[in-house]
Amino acid sequence: MLIALLFLLSAGAIYLACEYFVNGVEWFGQKLNLGATATGTVLAAFGTALPESAVTFVAVIFGRTPEQRDIGVGAALGGPLVLATIAYAVVGLALWSNRRRLQRQDHLVRVNHARLARDQSWFLGIFVVKCGLGLVAFAIKPWLGVLFLLAYGLYVWRELKHADDAPGDEEALEPLKFQPRNANPAMAMVALQTLLALVVIAIASHTFVKQIEAIGELFQLSPHLVALVLSPVATELPETLNALIWVRQGKERLALANISGAMMIQATIPSSLALFATPWLFDAPLMVAGVLTGVAVIYLWWLFRRGRVDGRLLLPVGLLYGVFAGYVAWHFATAA
């Protein structure tokens, strides 16, 4: 009962904190005169990616056994897979279910398609190198982690340089929740709301992941199955909920920018940490995770490159995570 209670309370806290976070980060982007895409890919993505990056950092730097360090490697591969499959499918489902609420006559995704296609190609290029390194061993491989950090720095520079409309130009901003009667809230209050929401997200996410692990123990699930399949879904919950909230508001540009920005972080920062501290060699489940992520990203790149995306076409990528979960369950069942 305690596990179930903490599970539900932490999930509810994450959702409520995400409501405050997306509201605060939109105002933060407005105050800094950032475009909607840059706000999603840089500010929102960096904030919500901190909890899962911390999981990787603790696992690979402070892990005392190879098994503990492997959790960090699994998180570095599982995070992008969740975002490329479940998170995009949630956006498609939210667009479909909120079409009448948004008073739309179609299911089209209203975004800068060329820019999102470019984001997918950036991610795919880095991800291929990242997975290729997991198949070979050589002396200087740990030093290549620096290149992933530089790649993320270059990505952020590009996002900030190529600004688009500010969030408020896309659709009127809702009042800041900490100052609902102020049409132009103070920067200090915007920062306070955003940071406090982020702290709550981090604490609630940590609690949520612990309950997922406890549920796995309760049902006698393999620790590897929990680490590879359930934990990544839990750690990527803030990005998924942010996307859901923004889509319900008709702001899918911010939603998809948040997801693509988080994918870039997951492809670079956790990977660099794991390269520094582990051999970074993949077993069969990790290789399958890499392949399925690549398939999902190629499909998404093809969709956005066409310049016209029906939200319902985002739904099939969610099935790829089911394929991965089924494979991992079968793999460890046969190994046992």
Short mmCIF file of C-alpha atoms in Angstrom, two decimals:
data_model
loop_
_atom_site.label_atom_id
_atom_site.label_comp_id
_atom_site.label_asym_id
_atom_site.label_seq_id
_atom_site.Cartn_x
_atom_site.Cartn_y
_atom_site.Cartn_z
CA MET A 1 0.00 0.00 0.00
CA LEU A 2 2.87 2.39 0.84
CA ILE A 3 4.54 1.68 -2.51
CA ALA A 4 1.28 2.29 -4.38
CA LEU A 5 0.63 5.49 -2.42
CA LEU A 6 4.13 6.88 -3.06
CA PHE A 7 3.87 5.84 -6.72
CA LEU A 8 0.63 7.78 -7.22
CA LEU A 9 1.69 10.78 -5.12
CA SER A 10 5.05 11.14 -6.91
CA ALA A 11 3.40 10.82 -10.33
CA GLY A 12 0.86 13.48 -9.38
CA ALA A 13 3.60 15.74 -8.00
CA ILE A 14 5.56 15.43 -11.25
CA TYR A 15 2.54 16.40 -13.33
CA LEU A 16 1.64 19.36 -11.10
CA ALA A 17 5.26 20.56 -11.01
CA CYS A 18 5.45 20.24 -14.80
CA GLU A 19 2.44 22.57 -15.07
CA TYR A 20 4.38 25.19 -13.12
CA PHE A 21 7.62 24.43 -14.96
CA VAL A 22 6.26 24.83 -18.51
CA ASN A 23 4.51 28.04 -17.47
CA GLY A 24 7.69 29.40 -15.88
CA VAL A 25 10.04 28.34 -18.66
CA GLU A 26 7.82 30.01 -21.30
CA TRP A 27 8.06 33.28 -19.37
CA PHE A 28 11.79 32.71 -18.90
CA GLY A 29 12.21 32.36 -22.66
CA GLN A 30 10.10 35.49 -23.16
CA LYS A 31 12.27 37.48 -20.73
CA LEU A 32 15.46 36.32 -22.49
CA ASN A 33 13.87 36.99 -25.91
CA LEU A 34 14.42 33.40 -27.01
CA GLY A 35 12.40 31.74 -29.75
CA ALA A 36 9.86 29.04 -29.03
CA THR A 37 12.10 26.30 -30.41
CA ALA A 38 15.16 27.49 -28.47
CA THR A 39 13.06 27.73 -25.31
CA GLY A 40 12.03 24.09 -25.72
CA THR A 41 15.30 22.62 -26.96
CA VAL A 42 17.63 24.45 -24.57
CA LEU A 43 15.87 25.77 -21.44
CA ALA A 44 13.11 23.20 -20.96
CA ALA A 45 15.17 20.24 -22.18
CA PHE A 46 18.19 21.04 -20.03
CA GLY A 47 16.03 21.49 -16.94
CA THR A 48 14.02 18.29 -17.28
CA ALA A 49 17.06 16.23 -18.39
CA LEU A 50 18.89 16.93 -15.12
CA PRO A 51 17.25 14.07 -13.12
CA GLU A 52 18.15 11.31 -15.60
CA SER A 53 21.61 12.80 -16.18
CA ALA A 54 22.10 12.65 -12.42
CA VAL A 55 21.11 8.95 -12.47
CA THR A 56 23.82 8.25 -15.04
CA PHE A 57 26.38 10.37 -13.17
CA VAL A 58 25.82 8.61 -9.84
CA ALA A 59 25.79 5.15 -11.45
CA VAL A 60 28.99 5.48 -13.50
CA ILE A 61 31.05 7.68 -11.16
CA PHE A 62 30.09 6.29 -7.75
CA GLY A 63 29.04 2.76 -8.72
CA ARG A 64 31.20 0.22 -6.90
CA THR A 65 30.46 -2.77 -9.10
CA PRO A 66 30.30 -3.31 -12.89
CA GLU A 67 26.59 -4.06 -12.53
CA GLN A 68 25.94 -0.67 -10.91
CA ARG A 69 27.89 1.11 -13.63
CA ASP A 70 25.93 -0.82 -16.26
CA ILE A 71 22.78 0.90 -14.95
CA GLY A 72 24.29 4.20 -16.08
CA VAL A 73 25.07 2.80 -19.52
CA GLY A 74 21.53 1.45 -19.77
CA ALA A 75 20.12 4.86 -18.82
CA ALA A 76 22.23 6.53 -21.52
CA LEU A 77 20.69 4.18 -24.12
CA GLY A 78 17.20 3.79 -22.65
CA GLY A 79 16.48 7.53 -22.36
CA PRO A 80 16.75 8.32 -26.08
CA LEU A 81 14.71 5.21 -26.92
CA VAL A 82 11.86 6.33 -24.63
CA LEU A 83 11.90 9.86 -26.05
CA ALA A 84 12.03 8.73 -29.69
CA THR A 85 9.16 6.29 -29.21
CA ILE A 86 6.83 6.87 -26.26
CA ALA A 87 7.20 10.67 -26.02
CA TYR A 88 6.48 11.25 -29.73
CA ALA A 89 3.57 8.80 -29.61
CA VAL A 90 2.13 10.75 -26.63
CA VAL A 91 2.29 13.95 -28.72
CA GLY A 92 0.41 12.26 -31.55
CA LEU A 93 -2.19 10.83 -29.17
CA ALA A 94 -2.63 14.19 -27.41
CA LEU A 95 -3.14 16.00 -30.72
CA TRP A 96 -5.74 13.45 -31.77
CA SER A 97 -7.64 13.48 -28.47
CA ASN A 98 -7.56 17.31 -28.08
CA ARG A 99 -8.53 18.20 -31.67
CA ARG A 100 -12.01 19.44 -30.71
CA ARG A 101 -10.71 21.23 -27.63
CA LEU A 102 -8.19 23.08 -29.82
CA GLN A 103 -10.92 23.75 -32.43
CA ARG A 104 -8.91 22.22 -35.27
CA GLN A 105 -10.29 20.64 -38.39
CA ASP A 106 -7.28 18.40 -38.97
CA HIS A 107 -4.59 16.44 -37.10
CA LEU A 108 -1.60 18.29 -38.54
CA VAL A 109 1.42 19.03 -36.36
CA ARG A 110 2.05 22.79 -36.50
CA VAL A 111 5.84 23.08 -36.20
CA ASN A 112 8.90 24.16 -38.13
CA HIS A 113 9.25 20.85 -39.97
CA ALA A 114 12.63 21.62 -41.55
CA ARG A 115 14.14 22.48 -38.20
CA LEU A 116 12.83 19.33 -36.52
CA ALA A 117 14.08 17.21 -39.42
CA ARG A 118 17.48 18.84 -38.97
CA ASP A 119 17.38 18.03 -35.24
CA GLN A 120 16.68 14.39 -36.06
CA SER A 121 19.63 14.25 -38.45
CA TRP A 122 21.92 15.83 -35.82
CA PHE A 123 20.81 13.30 -33.24
CA LEU A 124 21.13 10.38 -35.63
CA GLY A 125 24.69 11.31 -36.61
CA ILE A 126 25.81 11.55 -32.98
CA PHE A 127 23.85 8.45 -31.97
CA VAL A 128 25.44 6.31 -34.69
CA VAL A 129 28.91 7.27 -33.45
CA LYS A 130 27.81 6.65 -29.87
CA CYS A 131 26.54 3.14 -30.69
CA GLY A 132 29.55 2.37 -32.89
CA LEU A 133 31.85 3.05 -29.93
CA GLY A 134 29.86 0.52 -27.91
CA LEU A 135 30.96 -2.25 -30.26
CA VAL A 136 34.73 -1.74 -30.12
CA ALA A 137 37.42 -1.36 -27.47
CA PHE A 138 40.56 0.76 -27.75
CA ALA A 139 42.81 2.69 -25.40
CA ILE A 140 41.76 6.29 -26.06
CA LYS A 141 38.01 5.68 -26.13
CA PRO A 142 37.33 7.37 -22.74
CA TRP A 143 38.82 10.63 -24.07
CA LEU A 144 36.22 10.72 -26.84
CA GLY A 145 33.67 11.69 -24.21
CA VAL A 146 34.97 15.25 -24.60
CA LEU A 147 33.79 15.25 -28.21
CA PHE A 148 30.21 14.53 -27.11
CA LEU A 149 30.29 17.51 -24.73
CA LEU A 150 31.60 19.71 -27.55
CA ALA A 151 28.86 18.39 -29.86
CA TYR A 152 26.18 19.44 -27.37
CA GLY A 153 27.79 22.87 -26.97
CA LEU A 154 27.72 23.30 -30.75
CA TYR A 155 24.07 22.24 -30.85
CA VAL A 156 23.11 24.80 -28.17
CA TRP A 157 25.01 27.53 -30.02
CA ARG A 158 23.15 26.69 -33.22
CA GLU A 159 19.75 26.72 -31.47
CA LEU A 160 20.38 30.10 -29.88
CA LYS A 161 21.76 31.58 -33.09
CA HIS A 162 18.84 30.55 -35.30
CA ALA A 163 16.00 32.05 -33.28
CA ASP A 164 12.37 31.89 -34.35
CA ASP A 165 9.27 33.50 -32.87
CA ALA A 166 9.24 34.11 -29.15
CA PRO A 167 6.84 31.85 -27.19
CA GLY A 168 4.42 34.72 -26.72
CA ASP A 169 4.24 35.25 -30.48
CA GLU A 170 3.09 31.70 -31.05
CA GLU A 171 0.18 32.03 -28.65
CA ALA A 172 -0.59 34.34 -25.75
CA LEU A 173 1.23 33.30 -22.61
CA GLU A 174 -0.84 32.27 -19.64
CA PRO A 175 -0.25 34.44 -16.55
CA LEU A 176 2.66 33.37 -14.38
CA LYS A 177 1.21 31.10 -11.71
CA PHE A 178 3.21 32.84 -8.96
CA GLN A 179 1.91 36.27 -10.11
CA PRO A 180 -1.42 35.55 -11.85
CA ARG A 181 -2.60 39.19 -11.77
CA ASN A 182 0.59 40.68 -13.19
CA ALA A 183 0.68 41.03 -16.98
CA ASN A 184 4.46 41.46 -16.86
CA PRO A 185 5.79 39.38 -13.94
CA ALA A 186 9.17 40.13 -12.39
CA MET A 187 12.14 38.12 -13.63
CA ALA A 188 12.90 37.09 -10.04
CA MET A 189 9.45 35.49 -9.67
CA VAL A 190 9.77 33.77 -13.07
CA ALA A 191 13.13 32.30 -12.04
CA LEU A 192 11.82 31.31 -8.60
CA GLN A 193 8.80 29.47 -10.00
CA THR A 194 10.88 27.68 -12.63
CA LEU A 195 13.59 26.60 -10.19
CA LEU A 196 11.17 25.48 -7.47
CA ALA A 197 9.18 23.46 -10.01
CA LEU A 198 12.42 21.88 -11.23
CA VAL A 199 13.40 20.91 -7.68
CA VAL A 200 10.01 19.28 -7.12
CA ILE A 201 10.32 17.44 -10.46
CA ALA A 202 13.77 16.13 -9.48
CA ILE A 203 12.66 14.94 -6.01
CA ALA A 204 9.39 13.44 -7.26
CA SER A 205 11.15 11.74 -10.19
CA HIS A 206 13.68 10.18 -7.82
CA THR A 207 10.82 8.90 -5.63
CA PHE A 208 8.92 7.63 -8.68
CA VAL A 209 11.95 5.67 -9.94
CA LYS A 210 12.44 4.11 -6.48
CA GLN A 211 8.82 2.96 -6.47
CA ILE A 212 9.27 1.45 -9.94
CA GLU A 213 12.25 -0.49 -8.59
CA ALA A 214 10.24 -1.55 -5.53
CA ILE A 215 7.38 -2.74 -7.75
CA GLY A 216 9.90 -4.77 -9.75
CA GLU A 217 11.14 -6.44 -6.55
CA LEU A 218 7.57 -7.01 -5.36
CA PHE A 219 6.67 -8.87 -8.56
CA GLN A 220 10.12 -10.54 -8.67
CA LEU A 221 11.05 -8.95 -11.98
CA SER A 222 14.65 -9.14 -13.16
CA PRO A 223 16.70 -6.12 -11.97
CA HIS A 224 18.06 -5.85 -15.52
CA LEU A 225 14.51 -5.75 -16.89
CA VAL A 226 13.62 -2.94 -14.47
CA ALA A 227 16.82 -1.00 -15.24
CA LEU A 228 16.51 -1.29 -19.02
CA VAL A 229 12.74 -1.08 -19.54
CA LEU A 230 10.89 0.50 -16.62
CA SER A 231 13.43 2.97 -15.17
CA PRO A 232 14.00 4.88 -18.46
CA VAL A 233 10.24 5.39 -18.81
CA ALA A 234 10.14 6.79 -15.28
CA THR A 235 13.14 9.10 -15.71
CA GLU A 236 11.77 10.50 -18.98
CA LEU A 237 8.34 11.14 -17.46
CA PRO A 238 8.91 14.93 -17.03
CA GLU A 239 9.65 15.43 -20.74
CA THR A 240 6.63 13.32 -21.67
CA LEU A 241 4.34 15.23 -19.34
CA ASN A 242 5.71 18.59 -20.52
CA ALA A 243 4.87 17.55 -24.07
CA LEU A 244 1.37 16.49 -23.03
CA ILE A 245 0.71 19.81 -21.26
CA TRP A 246 2.00 21.91 -24.15
CA VAL A 247 0.04 19.95 -26.76
CA ARG A 248 -3.16 20.40 -24.73
CA GLN A 249 -2.46 24.15 -24.96
CA GLY A 250 -1.96 23.92 -28.73
CA LYS A 251 1.80 24.55 -28.44
CA GLU A 252 3.22 21.46 -30.09
CA ARG A 253 6.22 23.46 -31.28
CA LEU A 254 7.37 23.80 -27.67
CA ALA A 255 6.43 20.18 -26.94
CA LEU A 256 8.45 18.70 -29.81
CA ALA A 257 11.34 21.11 -29.25
CA ASN A 258 11.52 19.92 -25.64
CA ILE A 259 11.64 16.29 -26.75
CA SER A 260 14.25 16.84 -29.48
CA GLY A 261 16.38 18.94 -27.13
CA ALA A 262 16.20 16.27 -24.42
CA MET A 263 17.19 13.64 -26.99
CA MET A 264 20.29 15.66 -27.86
CA ILE A 265 21.23 15.90 -24.19
CA GLN A 266 20.71 12.16 -23.75
CA ALA A 267 22.86 11.47 -26.80
CA THR A 268 25.78 13.53 -25.49
CA ILE A 269 26.08 14.33 -21.77
CA PRO A 270 25.20 10.95 -20.17
CA SER A 271 27.18 9.22 -22.92
CA SER A 272 30.26 11.31 -22.21
CA LEU A 273 30.01 10.48 -18.49
CA ALA A 274 29.68 6.77 -19.24
CA LEU A 275 32.62 6.90 -21.66
CA PHE A 276 34.78 8.53 -18.99
CA ALA A 277 34.01 5.92 -16.32
CA THR A 278 33.06 2.61 -18.02
CA PRO A 279 34.35 0.40 -20.85
CA TRP A 280 31.22 1.44 -22.85
CA LEU A 281 30.69 -1.97 -24.40
CA PHE A 282 27.18 -3.09 -25.37
CA ASP A 283 25.51 -6.41 -24.71
CA ALA A 284 22.64 -7.72 -26.87
CA PRO A 285 19.80 -5.72 -25.18
CA LEU A 286 21.74 -2.46 -25.51
CA MET A 287 22.46 -3.17 -29.18
CA VAL A 288 18.75 -3.81 -29.79
CA ALA A 289 17.93 -0.54 -27.97
CA GLY A 290 20.35 1.29 -30.27
CA VAL A 291 18.90 -0.26 -33.43
CA LEU A 292 15.28 0.46 -32.46
CA THR A 293 16.15 4.05 -31.53
CA GLY A 294 17.80 4.47 -34.93
CA VAL A 295 14.73 3.06 -36.70
CA ALA A 296 12.43 5.44 -34.80
CA VAL A 297 14.58 8.50 -35.53
CA ILE A 298 14.89 7.67 -39.24
CA TYR A 299 11.10 7.36 -39.41
CA LEU A 300 10.65 10.70 -37.61
CA TRP A 301 13.23 12.37 -39.86
CA TRP A 302 11.34 11.09 -42.92
CA LEU A 303 8.03 12.41 -41.54
CA PHE A 304 9.27 15.91 -40.76
CA ARG A 305 11.35 16.16 -43.91
CA ARG A 306 8.14 15.90 -45.96
CA GLY A 307 6.96 19.20 -44.44
CA ARG A 308 3.45 18.00 -43.54
CA VAL A 309 2.91 15.65 -40.61
CA ASP A 310 -0.36 14.14 -39.48
CA GLY A 311 -0.15 13.67 -35.71
CA ARG A 312 -1.63 10.19 -36.00
CA LEU A 313 1.49 9.10 -37.89
CA LEU A 314 3.49 9.65 -34.69
CA LEU A 315 1.60 6.86 -32.92
CA PRO A 316 3.37 3.85 -34.53
CA VAL A 317 6.79 4.75 -33.07
CA GLY A 318 5.40 3.99 -29.61
CA LEU A 319 5.07 0.34 -30.61
CA LEU A 320 8.85 0.08 -30.99
CA TYR A 321 9.26 0.43 -27.23
CA GLY A 322 6.86 -2.48 -26.80
CA VAL A 323 9.09 -4.49 -29.14
CA PHE A 324 12.12 -3.62 -26.99
CA ALA A 325 10.34 -4.50 -23.74
CA GLY A 326 9.24 -7.83 -25.20
CA TYR A 327 12.76 -8.62 -26.41
CA VAL A 328 14.38 -7.76 -23.06
CA ALA A 329 11.82 -9.89 -21.17
CA TRP A 330 12.48 -12.82 -23.53
CA HIS A 331 16.26 -12.35 -23.36
CA PHE A 332 16.49 -12.52 -19.57
CA ALA A 333 13.87 -15.27 -19.33
CA THR A 334 15.87 -17.52 -21.67
CA ALA A 335 19.16 -16.55 -19.97
CA ALA A 336 17.75 -17.62 -16.62
#
